Tab-separated table of C-alpha atoms and ligand atoms in Angstrom:
chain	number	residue	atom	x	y	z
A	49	UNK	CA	0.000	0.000	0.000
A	50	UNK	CA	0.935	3.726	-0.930
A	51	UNK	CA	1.463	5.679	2.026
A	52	UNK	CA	4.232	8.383	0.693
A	53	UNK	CA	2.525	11.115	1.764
A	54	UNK	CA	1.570	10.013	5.095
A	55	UNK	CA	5.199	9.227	5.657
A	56	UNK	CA	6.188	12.741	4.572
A	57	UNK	CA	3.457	14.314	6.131
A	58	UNK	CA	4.435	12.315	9.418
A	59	UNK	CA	8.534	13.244	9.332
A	60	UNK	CA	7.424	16.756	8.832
A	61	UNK	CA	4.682	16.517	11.391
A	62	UNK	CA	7.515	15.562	13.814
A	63	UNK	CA	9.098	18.895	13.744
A	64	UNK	CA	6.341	20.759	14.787
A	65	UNK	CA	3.990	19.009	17.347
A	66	UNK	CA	5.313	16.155	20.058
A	67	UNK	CA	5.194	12.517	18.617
A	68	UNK	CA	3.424	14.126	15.340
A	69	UNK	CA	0.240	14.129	16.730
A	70	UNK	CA	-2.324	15.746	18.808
A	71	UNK	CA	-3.438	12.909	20.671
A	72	UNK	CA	-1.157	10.199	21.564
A	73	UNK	CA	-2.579	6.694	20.365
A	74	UNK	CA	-3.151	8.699	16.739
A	75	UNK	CA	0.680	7.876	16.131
A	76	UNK	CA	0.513	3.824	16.020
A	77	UNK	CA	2.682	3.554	18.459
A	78	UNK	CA	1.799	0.144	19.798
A	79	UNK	CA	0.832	-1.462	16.488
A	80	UNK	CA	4.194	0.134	14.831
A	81	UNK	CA	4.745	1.583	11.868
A	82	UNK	CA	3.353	5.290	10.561
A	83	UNK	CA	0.034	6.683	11.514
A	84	UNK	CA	-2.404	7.702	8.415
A	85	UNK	CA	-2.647	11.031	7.552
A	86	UNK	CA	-6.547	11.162	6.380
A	87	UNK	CA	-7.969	13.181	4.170
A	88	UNK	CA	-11.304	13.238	3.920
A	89	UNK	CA	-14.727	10.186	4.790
A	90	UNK	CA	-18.137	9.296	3.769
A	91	UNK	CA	-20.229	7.209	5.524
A	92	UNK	CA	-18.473	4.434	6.177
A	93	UNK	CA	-15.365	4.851	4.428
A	94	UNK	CA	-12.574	6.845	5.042
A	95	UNK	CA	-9.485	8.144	2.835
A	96	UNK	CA	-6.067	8.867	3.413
A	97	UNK	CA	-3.824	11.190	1.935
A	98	UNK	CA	-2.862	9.212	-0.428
A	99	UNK	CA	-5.988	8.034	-1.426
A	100	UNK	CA	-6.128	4.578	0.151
A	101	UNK	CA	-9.701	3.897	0.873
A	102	UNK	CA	-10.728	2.373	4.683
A	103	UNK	CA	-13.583	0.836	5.780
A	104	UNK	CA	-13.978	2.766	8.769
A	105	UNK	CA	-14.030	1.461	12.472
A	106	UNK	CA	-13.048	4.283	14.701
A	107	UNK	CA	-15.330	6.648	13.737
A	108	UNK	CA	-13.433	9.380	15.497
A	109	UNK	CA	-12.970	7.460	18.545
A	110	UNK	CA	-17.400	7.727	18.648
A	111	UNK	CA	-18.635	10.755	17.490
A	112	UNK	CA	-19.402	9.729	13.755
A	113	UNK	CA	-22.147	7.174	14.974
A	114	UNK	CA	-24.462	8.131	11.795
A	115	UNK	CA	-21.539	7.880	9.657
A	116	UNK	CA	-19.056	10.489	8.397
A	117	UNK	CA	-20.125	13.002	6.634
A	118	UNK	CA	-23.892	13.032	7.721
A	119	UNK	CA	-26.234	15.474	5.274
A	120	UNK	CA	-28.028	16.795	8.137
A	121	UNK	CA	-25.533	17.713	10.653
A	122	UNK	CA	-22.987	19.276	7.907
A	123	UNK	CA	-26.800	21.899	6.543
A	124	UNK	CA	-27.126	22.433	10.311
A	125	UNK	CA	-23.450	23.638	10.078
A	126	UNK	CA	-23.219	25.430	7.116
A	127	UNK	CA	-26.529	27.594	7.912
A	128	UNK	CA	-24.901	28.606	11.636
A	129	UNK	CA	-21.595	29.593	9.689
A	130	UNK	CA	-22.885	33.017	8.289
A	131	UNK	CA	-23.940	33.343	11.540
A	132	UNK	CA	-20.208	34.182	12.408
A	133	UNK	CA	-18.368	31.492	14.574
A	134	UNK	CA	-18.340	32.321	18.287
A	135	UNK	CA	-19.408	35.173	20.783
A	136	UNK	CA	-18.964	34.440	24.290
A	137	UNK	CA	-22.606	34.942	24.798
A	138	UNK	CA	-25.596	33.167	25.608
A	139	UNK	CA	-27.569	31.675	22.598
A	140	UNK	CA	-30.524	30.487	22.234
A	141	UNK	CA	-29.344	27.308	20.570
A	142	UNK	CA	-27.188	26.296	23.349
A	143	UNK	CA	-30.717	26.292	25.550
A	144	UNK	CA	-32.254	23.878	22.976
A	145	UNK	CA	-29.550	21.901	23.387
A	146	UNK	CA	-29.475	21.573	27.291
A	147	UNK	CA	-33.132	21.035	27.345
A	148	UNK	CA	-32.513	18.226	24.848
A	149	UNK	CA	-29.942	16.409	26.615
A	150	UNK	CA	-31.777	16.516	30.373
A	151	UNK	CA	-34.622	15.384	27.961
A	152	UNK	CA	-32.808	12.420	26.807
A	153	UNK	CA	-30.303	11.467	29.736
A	154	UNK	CA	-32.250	10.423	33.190
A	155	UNK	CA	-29.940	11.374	35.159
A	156	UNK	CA	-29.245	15.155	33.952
A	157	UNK	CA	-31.640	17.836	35.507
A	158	UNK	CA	-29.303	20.404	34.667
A	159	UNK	CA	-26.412	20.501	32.269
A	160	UNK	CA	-22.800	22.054	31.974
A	161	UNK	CA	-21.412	22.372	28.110
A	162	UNK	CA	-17.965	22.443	27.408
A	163	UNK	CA	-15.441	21.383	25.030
A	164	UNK	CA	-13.951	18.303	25.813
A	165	UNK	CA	-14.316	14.576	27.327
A	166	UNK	CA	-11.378	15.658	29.633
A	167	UNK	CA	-13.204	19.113	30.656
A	168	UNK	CA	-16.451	16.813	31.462
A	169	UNK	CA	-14.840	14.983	33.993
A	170	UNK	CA	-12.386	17.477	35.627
A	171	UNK	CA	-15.285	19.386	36.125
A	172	UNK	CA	-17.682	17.089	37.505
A	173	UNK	CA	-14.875	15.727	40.177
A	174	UNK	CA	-14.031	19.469	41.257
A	175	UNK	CA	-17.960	20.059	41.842
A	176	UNK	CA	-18.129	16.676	43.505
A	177	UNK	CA	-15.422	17.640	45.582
A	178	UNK	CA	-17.099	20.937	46.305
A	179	UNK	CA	-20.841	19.660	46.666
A	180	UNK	CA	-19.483	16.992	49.260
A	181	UNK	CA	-16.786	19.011	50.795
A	182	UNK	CA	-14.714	15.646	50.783
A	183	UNK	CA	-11.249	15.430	48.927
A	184	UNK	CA	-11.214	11.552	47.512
A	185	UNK	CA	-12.666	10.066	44.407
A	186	UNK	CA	-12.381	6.274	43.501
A	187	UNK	CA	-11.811	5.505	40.013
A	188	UNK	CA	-11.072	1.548	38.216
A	189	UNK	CA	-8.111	0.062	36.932
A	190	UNK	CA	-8.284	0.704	33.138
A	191	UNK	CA	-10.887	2.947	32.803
A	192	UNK	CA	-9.975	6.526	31.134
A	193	UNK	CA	-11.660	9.864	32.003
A	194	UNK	CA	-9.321	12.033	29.736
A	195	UNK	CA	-6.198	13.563	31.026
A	196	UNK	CA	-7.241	15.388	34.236
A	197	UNK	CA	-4.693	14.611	36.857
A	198	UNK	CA	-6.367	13.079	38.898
A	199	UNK	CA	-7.606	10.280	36.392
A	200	UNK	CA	-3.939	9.373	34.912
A	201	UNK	CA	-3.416	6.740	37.774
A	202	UNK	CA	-3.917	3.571	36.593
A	203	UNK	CA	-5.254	5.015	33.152
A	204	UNK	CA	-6.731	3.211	30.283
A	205	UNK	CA	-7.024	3.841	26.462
A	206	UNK	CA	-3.772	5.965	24.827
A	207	UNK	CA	-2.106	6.036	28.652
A	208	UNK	CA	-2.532	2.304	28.927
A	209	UNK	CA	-0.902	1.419	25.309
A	210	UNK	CA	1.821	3.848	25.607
A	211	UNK	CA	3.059	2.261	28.717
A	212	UNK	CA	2.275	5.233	31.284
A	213	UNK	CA	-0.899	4.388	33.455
A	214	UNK	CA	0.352	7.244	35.948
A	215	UNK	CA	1.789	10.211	34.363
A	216	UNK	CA	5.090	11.840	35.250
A	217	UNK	CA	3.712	15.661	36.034
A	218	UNK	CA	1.114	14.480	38.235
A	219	UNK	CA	1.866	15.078	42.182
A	220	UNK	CA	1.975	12.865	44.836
A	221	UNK	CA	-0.872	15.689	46.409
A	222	UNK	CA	-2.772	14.898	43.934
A	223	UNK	CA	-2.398	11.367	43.425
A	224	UNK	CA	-3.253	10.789	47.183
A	225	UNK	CA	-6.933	11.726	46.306
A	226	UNK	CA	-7.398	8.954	43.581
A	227	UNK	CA	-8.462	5.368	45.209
A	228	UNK	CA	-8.350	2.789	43.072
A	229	UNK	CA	-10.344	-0.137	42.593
A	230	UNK	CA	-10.451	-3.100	40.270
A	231	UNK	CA	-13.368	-2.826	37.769
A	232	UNK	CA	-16.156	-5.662	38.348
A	233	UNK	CA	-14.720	-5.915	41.657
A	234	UNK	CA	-17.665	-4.289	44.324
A	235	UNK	CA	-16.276	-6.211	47.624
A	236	UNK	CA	-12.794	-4.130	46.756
A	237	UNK	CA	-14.654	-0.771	46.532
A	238	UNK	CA	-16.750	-1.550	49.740
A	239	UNK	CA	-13.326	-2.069	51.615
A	240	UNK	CA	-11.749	0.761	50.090
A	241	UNK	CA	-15.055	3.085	51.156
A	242	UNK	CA	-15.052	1.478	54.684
A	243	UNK	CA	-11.461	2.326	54.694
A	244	UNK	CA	-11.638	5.606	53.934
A	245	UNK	CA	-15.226	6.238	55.578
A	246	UNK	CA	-16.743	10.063	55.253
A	247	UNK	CA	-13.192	10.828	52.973
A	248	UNK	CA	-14.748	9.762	49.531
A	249	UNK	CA	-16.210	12.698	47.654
A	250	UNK	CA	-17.051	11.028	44.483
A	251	UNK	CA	-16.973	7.318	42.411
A	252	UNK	CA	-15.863	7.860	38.872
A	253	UNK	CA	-16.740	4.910	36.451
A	254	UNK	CA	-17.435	4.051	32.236
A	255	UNK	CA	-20.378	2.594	32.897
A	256	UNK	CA	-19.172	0.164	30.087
A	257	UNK	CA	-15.566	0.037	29.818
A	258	UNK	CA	-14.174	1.076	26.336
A	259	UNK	CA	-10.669	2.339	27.096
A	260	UNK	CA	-8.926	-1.290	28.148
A	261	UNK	CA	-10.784	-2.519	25.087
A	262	UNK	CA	-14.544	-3.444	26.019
A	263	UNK	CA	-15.160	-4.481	28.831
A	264	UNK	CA	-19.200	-4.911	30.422
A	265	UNK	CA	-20.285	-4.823	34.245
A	266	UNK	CA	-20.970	-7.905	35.701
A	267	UNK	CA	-24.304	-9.039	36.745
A	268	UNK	CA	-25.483	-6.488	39.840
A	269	UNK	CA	-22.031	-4.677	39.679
A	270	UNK	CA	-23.466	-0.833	38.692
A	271	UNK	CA	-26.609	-1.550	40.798
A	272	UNK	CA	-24.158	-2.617	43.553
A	273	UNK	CA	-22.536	0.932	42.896
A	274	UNK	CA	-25.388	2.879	43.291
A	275	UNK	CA	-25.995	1.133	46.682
A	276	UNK	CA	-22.646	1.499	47.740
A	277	UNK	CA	-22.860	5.533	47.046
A	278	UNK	CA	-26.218	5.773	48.408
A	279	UNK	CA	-24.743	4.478	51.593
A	280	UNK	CA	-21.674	6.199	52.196
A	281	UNK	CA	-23.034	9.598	50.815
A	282	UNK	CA	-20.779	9.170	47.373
A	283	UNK	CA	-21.423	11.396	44.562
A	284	UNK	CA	-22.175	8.636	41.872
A	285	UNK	CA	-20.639	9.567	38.232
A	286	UNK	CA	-21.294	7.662	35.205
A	287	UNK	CA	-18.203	8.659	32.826
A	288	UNK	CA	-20.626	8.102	29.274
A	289	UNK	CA	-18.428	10.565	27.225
A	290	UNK	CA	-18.197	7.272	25.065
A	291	UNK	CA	-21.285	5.238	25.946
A	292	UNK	CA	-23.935	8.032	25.853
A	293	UNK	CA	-26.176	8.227	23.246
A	294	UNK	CA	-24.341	4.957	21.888
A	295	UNK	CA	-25.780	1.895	23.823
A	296	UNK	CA	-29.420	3.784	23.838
A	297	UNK	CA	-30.622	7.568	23.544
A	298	UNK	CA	-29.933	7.828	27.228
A	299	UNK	CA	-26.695	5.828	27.105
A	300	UNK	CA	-25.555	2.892	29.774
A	301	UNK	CA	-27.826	4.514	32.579
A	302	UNK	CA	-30.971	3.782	30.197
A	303	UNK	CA	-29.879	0.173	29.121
A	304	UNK	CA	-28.617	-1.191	32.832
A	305	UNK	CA	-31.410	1.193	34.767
A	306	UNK	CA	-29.159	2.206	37.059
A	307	UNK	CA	-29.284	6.475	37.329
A	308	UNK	CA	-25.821	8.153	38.848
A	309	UNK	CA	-25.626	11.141	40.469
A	310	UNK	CA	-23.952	12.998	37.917
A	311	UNK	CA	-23.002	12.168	33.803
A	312	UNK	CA	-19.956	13.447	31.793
A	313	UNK	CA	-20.719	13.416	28.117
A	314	UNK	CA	-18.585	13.905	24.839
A	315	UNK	CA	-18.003	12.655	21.562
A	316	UNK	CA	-21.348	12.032	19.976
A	317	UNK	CA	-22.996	14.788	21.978
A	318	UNK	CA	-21.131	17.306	19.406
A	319	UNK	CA	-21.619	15.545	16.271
A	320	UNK	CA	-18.285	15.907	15.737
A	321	UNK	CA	-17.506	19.069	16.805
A	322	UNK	CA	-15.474	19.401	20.641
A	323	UNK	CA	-18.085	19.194	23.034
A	324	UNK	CA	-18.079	17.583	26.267
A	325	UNK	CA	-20.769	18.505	29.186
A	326	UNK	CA	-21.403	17.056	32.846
A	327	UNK	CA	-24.830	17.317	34.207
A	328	UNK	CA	-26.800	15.667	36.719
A	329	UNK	CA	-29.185	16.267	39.929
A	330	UNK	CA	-30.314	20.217	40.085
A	331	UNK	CA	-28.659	20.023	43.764
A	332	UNK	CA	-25.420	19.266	42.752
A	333	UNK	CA	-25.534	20.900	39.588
A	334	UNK	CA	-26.638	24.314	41.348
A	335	UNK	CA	-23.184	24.378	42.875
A	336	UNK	CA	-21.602	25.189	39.761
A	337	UNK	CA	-20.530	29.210	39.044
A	338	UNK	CA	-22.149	31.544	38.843
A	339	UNK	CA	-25.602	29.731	40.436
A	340	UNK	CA	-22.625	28.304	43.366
A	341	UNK	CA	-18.909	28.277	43.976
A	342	UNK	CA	-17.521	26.038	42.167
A	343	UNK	CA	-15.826	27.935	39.378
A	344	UNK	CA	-15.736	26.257	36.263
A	345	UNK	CA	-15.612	28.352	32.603
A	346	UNK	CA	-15.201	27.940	29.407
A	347	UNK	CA	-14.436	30.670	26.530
A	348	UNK	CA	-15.742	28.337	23.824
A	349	UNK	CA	-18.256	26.295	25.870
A	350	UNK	CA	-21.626	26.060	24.161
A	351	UNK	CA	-19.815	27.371	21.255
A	352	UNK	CA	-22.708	27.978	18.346
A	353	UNK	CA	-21.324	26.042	15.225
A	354	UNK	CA	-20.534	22.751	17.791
A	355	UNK	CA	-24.089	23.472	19.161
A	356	UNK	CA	-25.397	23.851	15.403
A	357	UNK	CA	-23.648	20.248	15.528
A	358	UNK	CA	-24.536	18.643	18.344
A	359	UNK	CA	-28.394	19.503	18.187
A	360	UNK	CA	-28.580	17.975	14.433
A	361	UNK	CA	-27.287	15.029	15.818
A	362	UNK	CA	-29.467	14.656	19.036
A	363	UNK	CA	-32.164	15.633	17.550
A	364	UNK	CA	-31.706	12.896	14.670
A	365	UNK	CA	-31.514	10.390	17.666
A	366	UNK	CA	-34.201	11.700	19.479
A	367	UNK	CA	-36.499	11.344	16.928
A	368	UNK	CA	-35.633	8.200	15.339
A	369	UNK	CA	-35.719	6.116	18.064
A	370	UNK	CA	-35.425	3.237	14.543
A	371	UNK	CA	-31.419	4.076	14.362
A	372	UNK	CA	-31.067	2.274	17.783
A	373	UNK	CA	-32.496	-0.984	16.484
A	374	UNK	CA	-30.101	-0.599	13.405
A	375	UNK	CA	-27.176	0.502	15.625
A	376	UNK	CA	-27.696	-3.029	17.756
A	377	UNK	CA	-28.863	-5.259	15.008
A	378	UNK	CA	-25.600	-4.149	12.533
A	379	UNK	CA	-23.211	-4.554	16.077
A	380	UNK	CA	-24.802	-8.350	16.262
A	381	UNK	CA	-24.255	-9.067	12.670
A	382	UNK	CA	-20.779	-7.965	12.560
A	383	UNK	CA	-19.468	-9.324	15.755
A	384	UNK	CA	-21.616	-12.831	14.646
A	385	UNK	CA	-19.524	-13.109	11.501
A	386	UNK	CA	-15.974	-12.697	13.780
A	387	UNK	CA	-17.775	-15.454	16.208
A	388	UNK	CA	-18.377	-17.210	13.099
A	389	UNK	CA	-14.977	-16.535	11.628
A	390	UNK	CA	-12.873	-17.458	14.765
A	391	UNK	CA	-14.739	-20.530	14.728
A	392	UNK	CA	-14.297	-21.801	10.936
A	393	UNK	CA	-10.167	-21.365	12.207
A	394	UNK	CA	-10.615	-23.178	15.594
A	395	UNK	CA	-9.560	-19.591	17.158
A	396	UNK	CA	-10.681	-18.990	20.628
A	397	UNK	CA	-10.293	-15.492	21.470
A	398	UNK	CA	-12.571	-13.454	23.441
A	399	UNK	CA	-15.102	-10.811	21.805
A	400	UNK	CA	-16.652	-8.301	24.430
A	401	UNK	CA	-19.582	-6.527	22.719
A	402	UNK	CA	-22.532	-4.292	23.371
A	403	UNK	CA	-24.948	-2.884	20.594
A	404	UNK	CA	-22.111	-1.223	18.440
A	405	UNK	CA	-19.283	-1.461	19.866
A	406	UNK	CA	-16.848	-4.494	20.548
A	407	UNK	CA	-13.478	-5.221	21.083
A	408	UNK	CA	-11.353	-8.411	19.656
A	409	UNK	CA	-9.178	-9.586	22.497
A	410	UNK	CA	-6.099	-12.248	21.268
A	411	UNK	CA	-6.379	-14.543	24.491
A	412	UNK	CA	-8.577	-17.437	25.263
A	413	UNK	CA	-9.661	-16.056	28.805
A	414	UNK	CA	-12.689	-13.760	30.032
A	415	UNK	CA	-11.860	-10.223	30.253
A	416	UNK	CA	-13.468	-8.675	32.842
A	417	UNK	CA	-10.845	-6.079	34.083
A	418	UNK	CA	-7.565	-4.557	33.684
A	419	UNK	CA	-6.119	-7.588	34.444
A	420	UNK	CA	-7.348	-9.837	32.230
A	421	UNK	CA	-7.359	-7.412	29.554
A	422	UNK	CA	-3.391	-6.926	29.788
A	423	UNK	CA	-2.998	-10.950	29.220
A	424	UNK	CA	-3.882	-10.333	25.654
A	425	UNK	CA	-1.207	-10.930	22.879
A	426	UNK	CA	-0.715	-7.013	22.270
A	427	UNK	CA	2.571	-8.437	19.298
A	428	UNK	CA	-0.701	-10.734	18.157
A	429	UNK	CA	-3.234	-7.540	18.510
A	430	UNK	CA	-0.630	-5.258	16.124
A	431	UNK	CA	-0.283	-8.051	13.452
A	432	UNK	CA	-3.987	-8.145	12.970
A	433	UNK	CA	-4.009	-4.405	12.606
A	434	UNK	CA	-1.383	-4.555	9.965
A	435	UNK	CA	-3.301	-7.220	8.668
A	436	UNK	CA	-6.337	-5.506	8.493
A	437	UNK	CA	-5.012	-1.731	7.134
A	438	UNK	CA	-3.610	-4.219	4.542
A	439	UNK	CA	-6.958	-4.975	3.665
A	440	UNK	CA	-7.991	-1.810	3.863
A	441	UNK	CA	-10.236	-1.960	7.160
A	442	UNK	CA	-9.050	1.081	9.894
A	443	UNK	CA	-9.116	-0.564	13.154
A	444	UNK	CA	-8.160	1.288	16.750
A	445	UNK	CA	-4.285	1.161	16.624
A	446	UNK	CA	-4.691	-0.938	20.398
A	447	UNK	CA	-5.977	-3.829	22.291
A	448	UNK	CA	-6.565	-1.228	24.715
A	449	UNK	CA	-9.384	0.319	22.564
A	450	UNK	CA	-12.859	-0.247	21.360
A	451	UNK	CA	-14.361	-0.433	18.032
A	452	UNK	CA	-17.251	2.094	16.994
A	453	UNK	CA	-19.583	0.857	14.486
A	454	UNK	CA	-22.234	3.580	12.568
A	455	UNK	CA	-25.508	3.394	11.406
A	456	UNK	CA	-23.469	3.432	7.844
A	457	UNK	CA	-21.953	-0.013	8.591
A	458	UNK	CA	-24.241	-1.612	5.931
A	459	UNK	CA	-24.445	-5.313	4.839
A	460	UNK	CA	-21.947	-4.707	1.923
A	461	UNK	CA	-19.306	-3.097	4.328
A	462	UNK	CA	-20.270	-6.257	6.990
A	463	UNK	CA	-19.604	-8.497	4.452
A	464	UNK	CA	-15.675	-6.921	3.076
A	465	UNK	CA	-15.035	-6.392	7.109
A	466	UNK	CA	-15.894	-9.838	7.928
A	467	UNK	CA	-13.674	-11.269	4.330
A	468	UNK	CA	-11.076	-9.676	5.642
A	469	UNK	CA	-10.990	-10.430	9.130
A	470	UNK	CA	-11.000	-14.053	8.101
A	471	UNK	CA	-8.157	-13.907	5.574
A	472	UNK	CA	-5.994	-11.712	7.998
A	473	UNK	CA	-6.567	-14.321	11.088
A	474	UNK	CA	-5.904	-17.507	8.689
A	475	UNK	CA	-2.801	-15.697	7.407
A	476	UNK	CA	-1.837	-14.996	11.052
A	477	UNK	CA	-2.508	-18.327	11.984
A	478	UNK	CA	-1.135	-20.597	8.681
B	651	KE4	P1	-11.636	13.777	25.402
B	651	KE4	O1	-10.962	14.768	26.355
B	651	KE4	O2	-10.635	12.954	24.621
B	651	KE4	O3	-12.708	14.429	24.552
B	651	KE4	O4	-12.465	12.738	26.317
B	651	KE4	C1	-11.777	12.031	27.327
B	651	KE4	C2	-12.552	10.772	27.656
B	651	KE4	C3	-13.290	10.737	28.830
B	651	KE4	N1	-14.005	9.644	29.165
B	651	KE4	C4	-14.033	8.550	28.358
B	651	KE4	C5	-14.834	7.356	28.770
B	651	KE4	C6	-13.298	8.534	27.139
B	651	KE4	O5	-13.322	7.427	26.353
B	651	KE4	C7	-12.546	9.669	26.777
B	651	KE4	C8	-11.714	9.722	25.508
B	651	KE4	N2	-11.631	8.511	24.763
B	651	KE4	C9	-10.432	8.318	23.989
B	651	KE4	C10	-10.595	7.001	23.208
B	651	KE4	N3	-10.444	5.877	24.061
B	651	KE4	C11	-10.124	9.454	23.097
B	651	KE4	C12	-9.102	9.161	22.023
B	651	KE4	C13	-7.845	9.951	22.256
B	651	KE4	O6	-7.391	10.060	23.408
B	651	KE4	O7	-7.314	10.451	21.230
């Protein structure tokens, strides 16, 4: 495969910004070789720069859940442009937006925007921390909330394939604060909360994991949770930056039934624009500057072309409660032909999958946590992405990730995904 320009765009890249990219598991580091440059998608497809064409299974990490390129969002977007771009100021559209999301999310009776995943949850810990007036949060072994400080202990996702669970830069002070608990694991968090008994401000958890690869509660385990917080007077926060408005319109909380305190949203929320928001009960949310003291601002929060974005999409999924149906039914056809595929080979490995997303472990065991997630063959994870680019299917560079399937992942694409992931296993395999 051509990839000159990537490679030239990647060595020059290199010069400019650290590691060449703007995030860090963008630059292939655990799978080797040279990260795509892309150029432009559609649907379900996605080009690089040197026009290699992908069938697409990132889809921006979540956001592009109806597919790249979707008609309605990009109107909504063009028509707020001659608007001019940004003001500072209260709009109208950001409004129609909150109402929206407390409309769609059970737990959210108020809502925060801002403009990133990361933002989300520093935000909501800070006003847990505040609300409470208690200084520790719990969080689990492989689950990512961006890169707040206090969340890069025992990190998942990018921190967890490049080697560096818990950052340098991040202070003993502050990593005092963080308890951490194995996910699936409730008799560890009840010692740790008897342990540390009127101490714990907040619990921090994805729902359903997606940054050590995916990774589902165990029978009772969120419901568990909630009892556990309602107990020890724990703020309860559902992390569903990547879940929300993915497993159902009102995420994990609506599928499992189990309502948290407070929710930290991202990715789809904006369409594909930065937006992130935290929101929950009006009591805790009314802590938040200027209606409380908890300062928390944003120059760019609510920002009117991401809103332009963001409502398109919500609204789309809001109204058409249909694309859920399609979302699940395309996730079960797709992970049935890999079931079906592993099985024509004699391969055992583990699939972990919910509606549309799904991870591909390369070990034989249950992965249920960190643990068990890190005994995966990461050398036999990175030859199966080769494998697959070579085929022309984009896959997360990392066992440590999840796939995100769109509502443009149609039979045809099903069928080339699944040809290739049984060519690219047999070859691995011969
Ligand atoms: P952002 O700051 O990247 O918008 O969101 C942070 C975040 C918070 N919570 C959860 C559950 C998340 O999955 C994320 C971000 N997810 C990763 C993908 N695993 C973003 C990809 C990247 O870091 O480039």
């Amino acid at each position: 495969m051509n990839i000159e320009k990537s490679k030239s765009l990647f060595a020059k890249a290199q010069g400019y910004i650290p590691g060449g990219v703007n995030s860090p598991v963008r630059a292939f580091k655990s799978v080797g070789g040279d990260p795509l440059f892309i150029k432009t998608a559609k649907g379900a497809m996605i080009y690089d720069e040197d026009g290699n064409e992908f069938i697409e299974m990132i889809n921006s990490w979540g956001p592009m859940l109806l597919g790249h390129a979707n008609p309605i969002i990009e109107e909504a977007v063009r028509k707020a442009l001659s608007d001019s771009l940004s003001f500072g100021a209260p709009t109208a559209r950001e409004v129609e937006v909150a109402e929206l999301i407390t409309h769609m999310v059970p737990s959210v009776e108020k809502v925060r925007m801002v403009n990133s995943g990361t933002e989300a949850t520093m935000s909501a810990i800070r006003l847990a921390r505040g609300y409470t007036r208690k200084d520790k949060i719990i969080k689990f072994e492989g689950c990512y909330h961006g890169h707040g400080d206090s969340f890069l202990i025992a990190a998942g996702s990018g921190a967890a394939t490049l080697g560096t669970p818990d950052s340098p830069g991040v202070t003993p002070g502050t990593a005092k604060d963080t308890l951490i608990a194995p996910y699936n694991d409730l008799e560890a968090v009840q010692e740790i909360a008897q342990t540390h008994k009127g101490e714990i401000a907040a619990l921090i958890i994805e729902p359903v994991a997606g940054n050590m690869g995916c990774v589902l509660p165990k029978e009772g385990f969120l419901e568990g949770l909630r009892t556990l917080c309602d107990a020890h007077e724990i703020v309860l926060i559902f992390d569903e930056v990547m879940t929300g408005f993915r497993l159902a319109k009102g995420g994990a909380q609506e599928l499992y039934g189990v309502i948290p305190d407070m929710t930290t949203l991202g990715k789809i929320i904006g369409g594909g624009m930065p937006v992130g928001a935290y929101g929950g009960k009006k009591e805790i949310m009314d802590f938040v500057s200027p209606a409380g003291p908890v300062y928390q601002a944003g120059t760019l929060s609510g920002n009117p072309i991401a809103m332009a974005a963001g409502l398109a999409m919500l609204t789309q999924l809001e109204e058409n409660p249909a694309l859920y149906t399609k979302l699940n039914e395309i996730g079960a056809r797709t992970v049935k032909e890999v079931q079906q595929n592993l099985d024509r080979l004699s391969l055992s490995y583990t699939i972990n999958h919910i509606g549309s997303m799904f991870s591909l472990f390369f070990t034989d065991a249950p992965v249920v946590d960190f643990r068990s997630a890190k005994a995966a063959d990461t050398t036999k994870f990175s030859g199966y992405f080769r494998g697959m680019l070579e085929q022309g299917v984009y896959l997360a560079p990392s066992q440590f990730e999840a796939l995100f399937l769109s509502t443009a992942f149609e039979d045809d694409i099903i069928a080339l995904f699944s040809k290739a992931n049984y060519d690219v296993l047999k070859a691995m395999h011969a």
